[in-house]
PDB file of C-alpha atoms in Angstrom:
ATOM      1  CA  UNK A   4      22.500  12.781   0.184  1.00  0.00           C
ATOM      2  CA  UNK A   5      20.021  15.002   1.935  1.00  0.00           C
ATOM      3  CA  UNK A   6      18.379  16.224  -1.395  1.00  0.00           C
ATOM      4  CA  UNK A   7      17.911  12.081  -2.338  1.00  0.00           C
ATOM      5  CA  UNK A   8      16.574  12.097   0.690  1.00  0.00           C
ATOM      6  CA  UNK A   9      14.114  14.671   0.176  1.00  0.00           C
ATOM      7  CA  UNK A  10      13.057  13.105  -2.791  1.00  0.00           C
ATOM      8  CA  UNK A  11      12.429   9.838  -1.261  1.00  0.00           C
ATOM      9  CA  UNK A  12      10.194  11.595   1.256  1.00  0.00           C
ATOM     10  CA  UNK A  13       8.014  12.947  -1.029  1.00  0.00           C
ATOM     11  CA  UNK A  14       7.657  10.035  -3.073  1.00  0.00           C
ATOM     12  CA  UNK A  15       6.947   7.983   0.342  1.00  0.00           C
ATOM     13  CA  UNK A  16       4.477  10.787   1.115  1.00  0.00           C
ATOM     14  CA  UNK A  17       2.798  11.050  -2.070  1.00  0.00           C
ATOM     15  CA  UNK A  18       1.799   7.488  -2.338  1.00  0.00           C
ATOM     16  CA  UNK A  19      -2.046   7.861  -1.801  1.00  0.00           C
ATOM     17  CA  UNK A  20      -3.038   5.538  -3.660  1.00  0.00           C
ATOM     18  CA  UNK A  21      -1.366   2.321  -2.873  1.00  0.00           C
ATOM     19  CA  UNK A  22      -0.661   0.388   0.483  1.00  0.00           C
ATOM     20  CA  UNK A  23       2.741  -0.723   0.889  1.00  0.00           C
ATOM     21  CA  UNK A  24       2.019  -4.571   2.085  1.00  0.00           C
ATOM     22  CA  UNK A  25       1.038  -7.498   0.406  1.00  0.00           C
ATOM     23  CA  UNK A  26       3.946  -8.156  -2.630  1.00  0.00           C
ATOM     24  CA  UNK A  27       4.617 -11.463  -3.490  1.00  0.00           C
ATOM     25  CA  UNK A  28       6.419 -13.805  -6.146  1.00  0.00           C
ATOM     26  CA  UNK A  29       9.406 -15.048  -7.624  1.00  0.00           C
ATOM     27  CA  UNK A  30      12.206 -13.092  -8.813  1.00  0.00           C
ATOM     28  CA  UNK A  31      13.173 -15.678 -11.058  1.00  0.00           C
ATOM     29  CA  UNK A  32      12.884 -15.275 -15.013  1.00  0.00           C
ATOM     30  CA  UNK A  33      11.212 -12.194 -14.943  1.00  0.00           C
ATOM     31  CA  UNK A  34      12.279  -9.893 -17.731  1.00  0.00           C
ATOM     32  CA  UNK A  35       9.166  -7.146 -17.727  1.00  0.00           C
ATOM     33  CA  UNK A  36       6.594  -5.955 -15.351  1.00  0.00           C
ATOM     34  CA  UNK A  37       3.873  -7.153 -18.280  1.00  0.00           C
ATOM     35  CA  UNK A  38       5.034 -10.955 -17.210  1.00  0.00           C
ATOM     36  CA  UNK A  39       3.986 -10.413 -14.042  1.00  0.00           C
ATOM     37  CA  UNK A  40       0.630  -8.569 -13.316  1.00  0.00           C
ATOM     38  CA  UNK A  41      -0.680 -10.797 -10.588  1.00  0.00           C
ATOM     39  CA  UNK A  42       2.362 -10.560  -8.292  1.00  0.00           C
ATOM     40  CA  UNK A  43       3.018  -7.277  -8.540  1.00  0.00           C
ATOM     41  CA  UNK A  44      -0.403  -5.705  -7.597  1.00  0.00           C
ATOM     42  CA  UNK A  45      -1.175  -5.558  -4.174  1.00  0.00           C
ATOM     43  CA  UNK A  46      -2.743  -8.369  -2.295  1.00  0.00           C
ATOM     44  CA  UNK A  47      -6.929  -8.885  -1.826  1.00  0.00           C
ATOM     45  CA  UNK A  48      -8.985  -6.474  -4.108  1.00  0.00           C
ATOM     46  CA  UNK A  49      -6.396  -3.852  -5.370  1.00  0.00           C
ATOM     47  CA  UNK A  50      -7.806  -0.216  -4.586  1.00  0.00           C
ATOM     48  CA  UNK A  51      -8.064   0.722  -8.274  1.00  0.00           C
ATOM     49  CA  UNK A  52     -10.342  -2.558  -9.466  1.00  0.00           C
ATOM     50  CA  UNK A  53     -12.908  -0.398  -7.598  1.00  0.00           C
ATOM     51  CA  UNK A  54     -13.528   2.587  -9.974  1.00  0.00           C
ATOM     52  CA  UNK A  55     -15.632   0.820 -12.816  1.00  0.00           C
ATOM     53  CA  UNK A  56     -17.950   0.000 -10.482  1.00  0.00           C
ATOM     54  CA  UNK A  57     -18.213   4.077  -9.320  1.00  0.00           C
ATOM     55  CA  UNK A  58     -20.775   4.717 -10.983  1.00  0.00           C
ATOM     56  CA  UNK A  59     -22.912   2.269  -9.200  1.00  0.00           C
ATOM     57  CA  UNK A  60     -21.748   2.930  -5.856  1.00  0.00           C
ATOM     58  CA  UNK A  61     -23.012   4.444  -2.954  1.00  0.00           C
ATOM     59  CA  UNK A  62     -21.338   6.884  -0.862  1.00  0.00           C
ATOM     60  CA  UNK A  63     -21.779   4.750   2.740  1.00  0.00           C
ATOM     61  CA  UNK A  64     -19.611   7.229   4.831  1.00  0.00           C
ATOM     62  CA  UNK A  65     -20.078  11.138   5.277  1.00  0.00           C
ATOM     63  CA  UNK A  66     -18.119  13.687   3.939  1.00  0.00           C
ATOM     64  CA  UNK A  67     -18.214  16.692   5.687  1.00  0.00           C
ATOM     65  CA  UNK A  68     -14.907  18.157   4.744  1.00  0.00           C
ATOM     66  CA  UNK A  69     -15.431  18.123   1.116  1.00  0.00           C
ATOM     67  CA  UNK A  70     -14.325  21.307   0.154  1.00  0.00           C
ATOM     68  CA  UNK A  71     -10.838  20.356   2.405  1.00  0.00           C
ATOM     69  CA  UNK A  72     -10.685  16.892   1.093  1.00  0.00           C
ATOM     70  CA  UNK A  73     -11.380  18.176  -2.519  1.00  0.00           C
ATOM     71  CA  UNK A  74      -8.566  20.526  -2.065  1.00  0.00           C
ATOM     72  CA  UNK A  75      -6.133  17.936  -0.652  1.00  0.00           C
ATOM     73  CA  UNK A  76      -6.887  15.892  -3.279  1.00  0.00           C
ATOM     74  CA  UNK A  77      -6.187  18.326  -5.988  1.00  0.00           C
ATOM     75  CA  UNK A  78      -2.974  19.626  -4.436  1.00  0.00           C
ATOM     76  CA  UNK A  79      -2.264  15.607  -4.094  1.00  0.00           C
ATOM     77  CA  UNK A  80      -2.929  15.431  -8.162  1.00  0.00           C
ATOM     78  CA  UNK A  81      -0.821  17.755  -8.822  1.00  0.00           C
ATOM     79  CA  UNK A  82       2.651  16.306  -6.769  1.00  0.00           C
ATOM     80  CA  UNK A  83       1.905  13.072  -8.112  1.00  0.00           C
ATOM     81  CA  UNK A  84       2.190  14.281 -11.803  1.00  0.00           C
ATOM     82  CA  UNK A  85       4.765  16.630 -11.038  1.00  0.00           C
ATOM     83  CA  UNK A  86       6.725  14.596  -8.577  1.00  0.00           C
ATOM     84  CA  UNK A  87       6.304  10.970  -7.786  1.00  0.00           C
ATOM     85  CA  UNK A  88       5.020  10.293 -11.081  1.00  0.00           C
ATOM     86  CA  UNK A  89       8.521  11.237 -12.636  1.00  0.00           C
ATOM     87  CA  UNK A  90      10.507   9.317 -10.104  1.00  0.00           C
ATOM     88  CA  UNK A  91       9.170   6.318 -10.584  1.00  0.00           C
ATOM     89  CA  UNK A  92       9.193   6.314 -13.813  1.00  0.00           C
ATOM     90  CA  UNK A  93      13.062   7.266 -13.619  1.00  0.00           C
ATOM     91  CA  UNK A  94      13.608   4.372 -10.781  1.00  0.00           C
ATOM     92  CA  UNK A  95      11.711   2.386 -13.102  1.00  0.00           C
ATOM     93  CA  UNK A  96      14.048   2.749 -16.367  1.00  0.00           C
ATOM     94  CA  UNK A  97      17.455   2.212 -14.173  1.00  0.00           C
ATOM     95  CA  UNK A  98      16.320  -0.366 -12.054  1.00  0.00           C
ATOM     96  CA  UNK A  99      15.573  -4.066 -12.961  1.00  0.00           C
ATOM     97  CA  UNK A 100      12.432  -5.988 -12.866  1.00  0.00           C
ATOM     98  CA  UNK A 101      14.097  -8.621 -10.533  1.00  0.00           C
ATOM     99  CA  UNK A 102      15.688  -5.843  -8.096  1.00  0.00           C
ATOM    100  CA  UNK A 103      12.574  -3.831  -7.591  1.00  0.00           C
ATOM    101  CA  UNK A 104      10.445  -7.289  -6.971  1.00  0.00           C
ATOM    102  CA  UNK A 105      12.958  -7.926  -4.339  1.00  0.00           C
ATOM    103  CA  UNK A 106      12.932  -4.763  -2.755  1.00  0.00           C
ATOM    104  CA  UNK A 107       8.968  -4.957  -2.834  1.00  0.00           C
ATOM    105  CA  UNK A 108       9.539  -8.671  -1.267  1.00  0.00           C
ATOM    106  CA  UNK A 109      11.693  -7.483   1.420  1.00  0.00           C
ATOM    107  CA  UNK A 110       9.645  -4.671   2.868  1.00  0.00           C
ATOM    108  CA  UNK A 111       6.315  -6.821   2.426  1.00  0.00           C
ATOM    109  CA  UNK A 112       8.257  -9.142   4.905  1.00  0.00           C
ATOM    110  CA  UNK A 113       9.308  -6.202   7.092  1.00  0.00           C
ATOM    111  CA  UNK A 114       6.050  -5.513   8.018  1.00  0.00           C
ATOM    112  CA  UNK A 115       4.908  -8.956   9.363  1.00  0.00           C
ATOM    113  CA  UNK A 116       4.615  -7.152  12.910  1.00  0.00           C
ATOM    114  CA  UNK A 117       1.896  -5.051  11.663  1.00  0.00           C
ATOM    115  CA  UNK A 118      -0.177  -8.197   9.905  1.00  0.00           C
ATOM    116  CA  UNK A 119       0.821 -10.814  12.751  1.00  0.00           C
ATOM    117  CA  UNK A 120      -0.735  -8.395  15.153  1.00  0.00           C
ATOM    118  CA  UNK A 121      -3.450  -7.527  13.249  1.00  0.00           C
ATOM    119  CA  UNK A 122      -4.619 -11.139  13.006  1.00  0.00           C
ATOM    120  CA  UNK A 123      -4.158 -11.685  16.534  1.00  0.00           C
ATOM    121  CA  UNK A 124      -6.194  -9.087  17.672  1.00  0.00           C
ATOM    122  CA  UNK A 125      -9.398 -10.640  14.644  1.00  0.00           C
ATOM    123  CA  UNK A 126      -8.833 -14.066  15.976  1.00  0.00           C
ATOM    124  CA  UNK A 127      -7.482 -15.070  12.731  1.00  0.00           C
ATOM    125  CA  UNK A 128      -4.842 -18.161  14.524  1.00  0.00           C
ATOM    126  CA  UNK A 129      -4.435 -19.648  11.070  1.00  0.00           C
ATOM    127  CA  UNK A 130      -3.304 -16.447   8.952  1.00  0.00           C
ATOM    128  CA  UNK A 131      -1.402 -15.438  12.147  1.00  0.00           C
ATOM    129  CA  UNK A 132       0.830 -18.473  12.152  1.00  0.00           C
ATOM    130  CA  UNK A 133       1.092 -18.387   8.174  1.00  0.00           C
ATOM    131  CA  UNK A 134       2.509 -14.451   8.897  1.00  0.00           C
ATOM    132  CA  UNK A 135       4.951 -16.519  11.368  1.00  0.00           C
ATOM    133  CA  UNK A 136       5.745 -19.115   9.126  1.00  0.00           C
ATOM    134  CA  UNK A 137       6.183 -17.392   6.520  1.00  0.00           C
ATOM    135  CA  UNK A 138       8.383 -14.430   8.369  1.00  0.00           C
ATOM    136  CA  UNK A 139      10.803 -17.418   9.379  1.00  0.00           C
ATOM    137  CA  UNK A 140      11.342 -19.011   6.212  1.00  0.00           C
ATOM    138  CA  UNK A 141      11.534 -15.842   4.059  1.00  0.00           C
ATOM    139  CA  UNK A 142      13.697 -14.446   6.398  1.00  0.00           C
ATOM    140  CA  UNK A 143      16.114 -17.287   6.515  1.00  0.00           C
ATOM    141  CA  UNK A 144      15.918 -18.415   3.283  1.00  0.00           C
ATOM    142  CA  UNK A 145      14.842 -16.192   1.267  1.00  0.00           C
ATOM    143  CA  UNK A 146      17.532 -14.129   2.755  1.00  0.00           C
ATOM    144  CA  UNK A 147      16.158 -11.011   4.543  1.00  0.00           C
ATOM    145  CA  UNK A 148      12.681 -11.801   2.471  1.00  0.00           C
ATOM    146  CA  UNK A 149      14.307 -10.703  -1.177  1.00  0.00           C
ATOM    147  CA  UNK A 150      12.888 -13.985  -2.165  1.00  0.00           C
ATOM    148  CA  UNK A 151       9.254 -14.742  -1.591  1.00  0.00           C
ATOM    149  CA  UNK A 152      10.324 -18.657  -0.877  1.00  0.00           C
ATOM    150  CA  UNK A 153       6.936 -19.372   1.425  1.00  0.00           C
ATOM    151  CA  UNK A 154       4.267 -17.764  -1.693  1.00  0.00           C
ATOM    152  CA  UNK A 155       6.527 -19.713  -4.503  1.00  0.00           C
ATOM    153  CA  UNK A 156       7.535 -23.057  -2.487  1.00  0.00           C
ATOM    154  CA  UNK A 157       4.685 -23.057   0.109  1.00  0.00           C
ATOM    155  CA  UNK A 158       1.311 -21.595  -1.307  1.00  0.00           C
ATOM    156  CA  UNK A 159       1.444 -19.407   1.725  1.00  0.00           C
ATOM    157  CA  UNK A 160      -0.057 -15.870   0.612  1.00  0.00           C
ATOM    158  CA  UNK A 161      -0.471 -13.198   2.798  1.00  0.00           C
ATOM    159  CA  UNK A 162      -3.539 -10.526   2.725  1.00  0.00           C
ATOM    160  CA  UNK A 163      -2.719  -7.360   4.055  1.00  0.00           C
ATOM    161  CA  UNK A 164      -3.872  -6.595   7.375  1.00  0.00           C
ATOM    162  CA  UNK A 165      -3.901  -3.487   9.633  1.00  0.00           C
ATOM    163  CA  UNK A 166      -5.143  -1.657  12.393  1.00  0.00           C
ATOM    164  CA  UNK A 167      -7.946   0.085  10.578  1.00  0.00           C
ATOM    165  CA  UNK A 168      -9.366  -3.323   9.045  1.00  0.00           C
ATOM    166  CA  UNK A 169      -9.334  -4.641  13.259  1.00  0.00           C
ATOM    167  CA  UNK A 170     -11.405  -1.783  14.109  1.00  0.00           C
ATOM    168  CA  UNK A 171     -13.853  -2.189  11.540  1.00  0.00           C
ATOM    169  CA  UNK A 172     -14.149  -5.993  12.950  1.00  0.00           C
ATOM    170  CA  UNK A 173     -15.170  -4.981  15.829  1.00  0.00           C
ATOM    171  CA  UNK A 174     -17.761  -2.553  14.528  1.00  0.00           C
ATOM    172  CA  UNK A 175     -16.255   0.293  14.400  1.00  0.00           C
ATOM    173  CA  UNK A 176     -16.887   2.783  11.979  1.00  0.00           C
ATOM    174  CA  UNK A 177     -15.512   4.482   9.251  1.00  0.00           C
ATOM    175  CA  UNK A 178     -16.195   7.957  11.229  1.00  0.00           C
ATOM    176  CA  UNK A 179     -15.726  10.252   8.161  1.00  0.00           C
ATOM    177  CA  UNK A 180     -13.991  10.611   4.752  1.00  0.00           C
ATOM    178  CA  UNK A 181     -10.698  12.012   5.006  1.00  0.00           C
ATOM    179  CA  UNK A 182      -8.450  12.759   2.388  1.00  0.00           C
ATOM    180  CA  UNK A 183      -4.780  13.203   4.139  1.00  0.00           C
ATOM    181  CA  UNK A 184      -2.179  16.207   2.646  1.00  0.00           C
ATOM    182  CA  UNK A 185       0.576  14.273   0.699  1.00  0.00           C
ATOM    183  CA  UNK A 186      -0.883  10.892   2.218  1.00  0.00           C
ATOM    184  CA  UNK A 187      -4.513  10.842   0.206  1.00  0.00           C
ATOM    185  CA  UNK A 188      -7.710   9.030   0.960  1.00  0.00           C
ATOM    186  CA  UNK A 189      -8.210   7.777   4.374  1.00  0.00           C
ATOM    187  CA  UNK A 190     -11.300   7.924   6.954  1.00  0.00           C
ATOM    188  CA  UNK A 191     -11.283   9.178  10.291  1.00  0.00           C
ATOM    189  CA  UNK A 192     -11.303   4.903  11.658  1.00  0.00           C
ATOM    190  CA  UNK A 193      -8.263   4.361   9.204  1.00  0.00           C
ATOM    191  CA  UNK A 194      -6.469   7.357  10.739  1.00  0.00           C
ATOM    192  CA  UNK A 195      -6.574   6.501  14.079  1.00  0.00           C
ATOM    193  CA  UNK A 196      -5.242   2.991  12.451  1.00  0.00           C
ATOM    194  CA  UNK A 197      -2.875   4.175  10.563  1.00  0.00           C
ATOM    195  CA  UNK A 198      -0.870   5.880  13.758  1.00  0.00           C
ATOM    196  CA  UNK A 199      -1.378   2.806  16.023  1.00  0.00           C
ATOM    197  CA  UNK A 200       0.595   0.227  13.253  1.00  0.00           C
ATOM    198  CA  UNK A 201       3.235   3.457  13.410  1.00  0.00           C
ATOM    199  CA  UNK A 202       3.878   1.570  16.455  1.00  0.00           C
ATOM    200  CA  UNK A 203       4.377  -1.714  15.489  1.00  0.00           C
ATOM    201  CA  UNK A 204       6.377  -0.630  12.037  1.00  0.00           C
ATOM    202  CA  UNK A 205       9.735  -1.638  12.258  1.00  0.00           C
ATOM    203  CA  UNK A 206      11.022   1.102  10.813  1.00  0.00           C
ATOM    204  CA  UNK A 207       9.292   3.893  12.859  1.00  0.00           C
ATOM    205  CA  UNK A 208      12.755   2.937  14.859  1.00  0.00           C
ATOM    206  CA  UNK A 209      15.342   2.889  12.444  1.00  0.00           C
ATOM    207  CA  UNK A 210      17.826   5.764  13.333  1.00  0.00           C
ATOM    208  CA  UNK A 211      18.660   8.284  11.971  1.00  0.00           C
ATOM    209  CA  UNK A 212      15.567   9.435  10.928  1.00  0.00           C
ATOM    210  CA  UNK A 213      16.598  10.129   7.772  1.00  0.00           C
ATOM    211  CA  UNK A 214      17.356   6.641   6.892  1.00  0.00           C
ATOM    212  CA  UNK A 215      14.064   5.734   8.260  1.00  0.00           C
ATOM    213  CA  UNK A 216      12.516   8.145   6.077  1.00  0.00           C
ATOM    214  CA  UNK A 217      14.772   7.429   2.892  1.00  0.00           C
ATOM    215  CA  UNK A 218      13.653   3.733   3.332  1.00  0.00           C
ATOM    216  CA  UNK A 219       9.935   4.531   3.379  1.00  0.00           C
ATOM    217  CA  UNK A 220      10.945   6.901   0.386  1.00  0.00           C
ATOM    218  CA  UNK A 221      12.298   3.826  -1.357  1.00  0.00           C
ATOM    219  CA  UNK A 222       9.654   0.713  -0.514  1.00  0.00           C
ATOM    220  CA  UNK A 223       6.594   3.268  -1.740  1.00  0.00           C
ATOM    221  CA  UNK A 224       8.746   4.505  -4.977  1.00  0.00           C
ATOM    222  CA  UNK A 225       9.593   0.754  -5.595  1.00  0.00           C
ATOM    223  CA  UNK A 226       5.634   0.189  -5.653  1.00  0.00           C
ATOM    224  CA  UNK A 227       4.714   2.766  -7.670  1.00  0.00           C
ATOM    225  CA  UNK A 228       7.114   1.706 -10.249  1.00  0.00           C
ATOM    226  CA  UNK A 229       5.026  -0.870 -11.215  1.00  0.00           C
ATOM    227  CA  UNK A 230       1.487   0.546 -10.899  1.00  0.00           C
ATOM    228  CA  UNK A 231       2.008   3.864 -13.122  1.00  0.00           C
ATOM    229  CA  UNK A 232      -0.955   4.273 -15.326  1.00  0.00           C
ATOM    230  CA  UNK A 233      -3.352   3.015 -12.518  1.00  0.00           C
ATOM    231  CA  UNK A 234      -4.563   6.845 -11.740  1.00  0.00           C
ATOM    232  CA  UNK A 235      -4.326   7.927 -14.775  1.00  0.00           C
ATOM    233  CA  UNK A 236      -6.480   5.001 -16.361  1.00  0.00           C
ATOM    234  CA  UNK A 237      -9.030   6.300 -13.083  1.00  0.00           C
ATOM    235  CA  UNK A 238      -8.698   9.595 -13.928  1.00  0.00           C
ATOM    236  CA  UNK A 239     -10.267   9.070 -17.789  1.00  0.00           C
ATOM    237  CA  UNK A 240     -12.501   6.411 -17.139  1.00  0.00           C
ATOM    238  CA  UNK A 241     -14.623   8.812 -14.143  1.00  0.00           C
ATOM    239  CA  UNK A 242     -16.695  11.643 -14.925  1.00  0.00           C
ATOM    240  CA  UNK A 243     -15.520  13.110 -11.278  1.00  0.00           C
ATOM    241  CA  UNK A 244     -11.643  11.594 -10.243  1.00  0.00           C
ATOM    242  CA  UNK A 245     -13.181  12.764  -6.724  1.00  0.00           C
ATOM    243  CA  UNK A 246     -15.811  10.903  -6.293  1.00  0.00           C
ATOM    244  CA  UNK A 247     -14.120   7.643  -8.348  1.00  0.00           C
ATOM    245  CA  UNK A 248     -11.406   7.244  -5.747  1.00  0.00           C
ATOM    246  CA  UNK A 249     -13.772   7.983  -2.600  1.00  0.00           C
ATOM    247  CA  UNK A 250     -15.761   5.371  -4.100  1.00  0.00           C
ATOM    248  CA  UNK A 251     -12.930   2.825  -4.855  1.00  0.00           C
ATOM    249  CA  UNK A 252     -11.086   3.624  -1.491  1.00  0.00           C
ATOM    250  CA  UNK A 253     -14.036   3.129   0.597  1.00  0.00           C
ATOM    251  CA  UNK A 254     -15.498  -0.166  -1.259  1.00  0.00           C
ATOM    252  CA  UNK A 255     -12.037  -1.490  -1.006  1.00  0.00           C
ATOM    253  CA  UNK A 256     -11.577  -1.354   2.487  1.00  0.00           C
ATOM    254  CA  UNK A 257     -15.063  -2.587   3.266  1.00  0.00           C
ATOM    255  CA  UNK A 258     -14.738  -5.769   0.891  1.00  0.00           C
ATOM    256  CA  UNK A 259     -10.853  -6.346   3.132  1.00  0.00           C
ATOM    257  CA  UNK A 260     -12.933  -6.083   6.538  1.00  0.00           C
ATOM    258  CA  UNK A 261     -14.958  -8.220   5.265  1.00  0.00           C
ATOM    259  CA  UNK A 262     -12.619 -11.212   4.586  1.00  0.00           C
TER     260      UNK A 262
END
């Protein structure tokens, strides 16, 4: 159990390239991930759509720690290949379409607390009470949010909010470029963020820890399963893998600020 556990953990941990909120859809009549690419992708502009436009981009926040970030992102690389990389794609062959959408459903409703506040705190009132609406009805019945019932029977999509996005709002800045051991790109703003919706994850107080852990394990796992190939297809379209996801990370959050 503990060396599943383990595993999970480093999947959860290795996950720098994709947030973990934002799945929607049905579950119904889906029989391959290639029937799906809409709903499986992450909500607003996915983090990856970002590298074509690399070459064009300008690098709007510092990087002071390059030759740390560089090396993070290297030794990051490498466990993703060697690690997550093989996991999902294992997870991937024994588990169906229709269970790993529902699994992506029900953690996307699990974190409601960290949108809901999120919107709150922008003065977003309408996205707040779709969160709550939603939340409700998806937890009800769509059953502990397996079933997306409020995207497929309401229209009601969710965009991903967080703490980092609020900061920015309110004219914060990115600080610098960060790239996080095991976790990946980040900036010093989305840092700070990413501790402060610790607090309002449901999850940062599940006990034991090592369920807690084991679930993060599976929810980022589960989402990888269906975006393998996305940092690969970065990797050979980008003269410098470096710079491409800087680039893509940092025009992706400013374009979800903006909205």
């Amino acid at each position: 159990m503990k060396q599943l556990i383990a595993v999970l953990l480093v999947g959860c941990a290795l996950v720098c390239f994709s947030p973990v909120d934002g799945f929607t859809g049905d579950t119904a009549g889906v029989a391959t991930d290639e029937a799906l690419p809409e709903e499986v992708l992450l909500d607003d502009e996915d983090l990856f759509a970002e590298y074509e436009t690399q070459g064009q981009a300008t690098q709007a926040v510092a990087d002071p720690l390059y030759y740390f970030n560089y090396a993070m992102f290297s030794v990051n690389d490498v466990l993703y290949f060697y690690a997550l990389k093989p996991v999902a794609q294992g997870y991937k062959a024994v588990v169906p379409t229709v269970a790993r959408k529902g699994i992506s459903n029900f953690f996307n409703n699990l974190m409601f607390p960290i949108r809901f506040a999120n919107n709150i705190l922008q003065g977003k009132g309408e996205r707040a009470a779709n969160e709550l609406g939603a939340f409700v009805v998806n937890s009800t019945v769509g059953v502990l949010g397996f079933y997306d019932f409020a995207q497929r029977h309401m229209d009601i999509n969710l965009p991903d909010e967080d703490l980092g996005q609020t900061l920015g709002v309110y004219g914060i800045g990115d600080g610098f470029y960060l790239v996080l051991p095991l976790l990946g790109p980040s900036t010093l703003r989305d840092t700070v963020g990413r501790l402060g919706d610790s607090f309002a994850n449901p999850i940062t107080y599940v006990e034991p820890w090592e369920l807690a852990w084991g679930m993060r394990g599976l929810d980022q796992v589960n989402t990888v399963s269906f975006r393998i190939g996305d940092y690969e297809a970065l990797k050979e379209a980008s003269l410098d893998p470096y710079v491409a996801l800087r680039n893509a990370y940092i025009q992706n959050r400013k374009s979800l600020i903006k909205e």
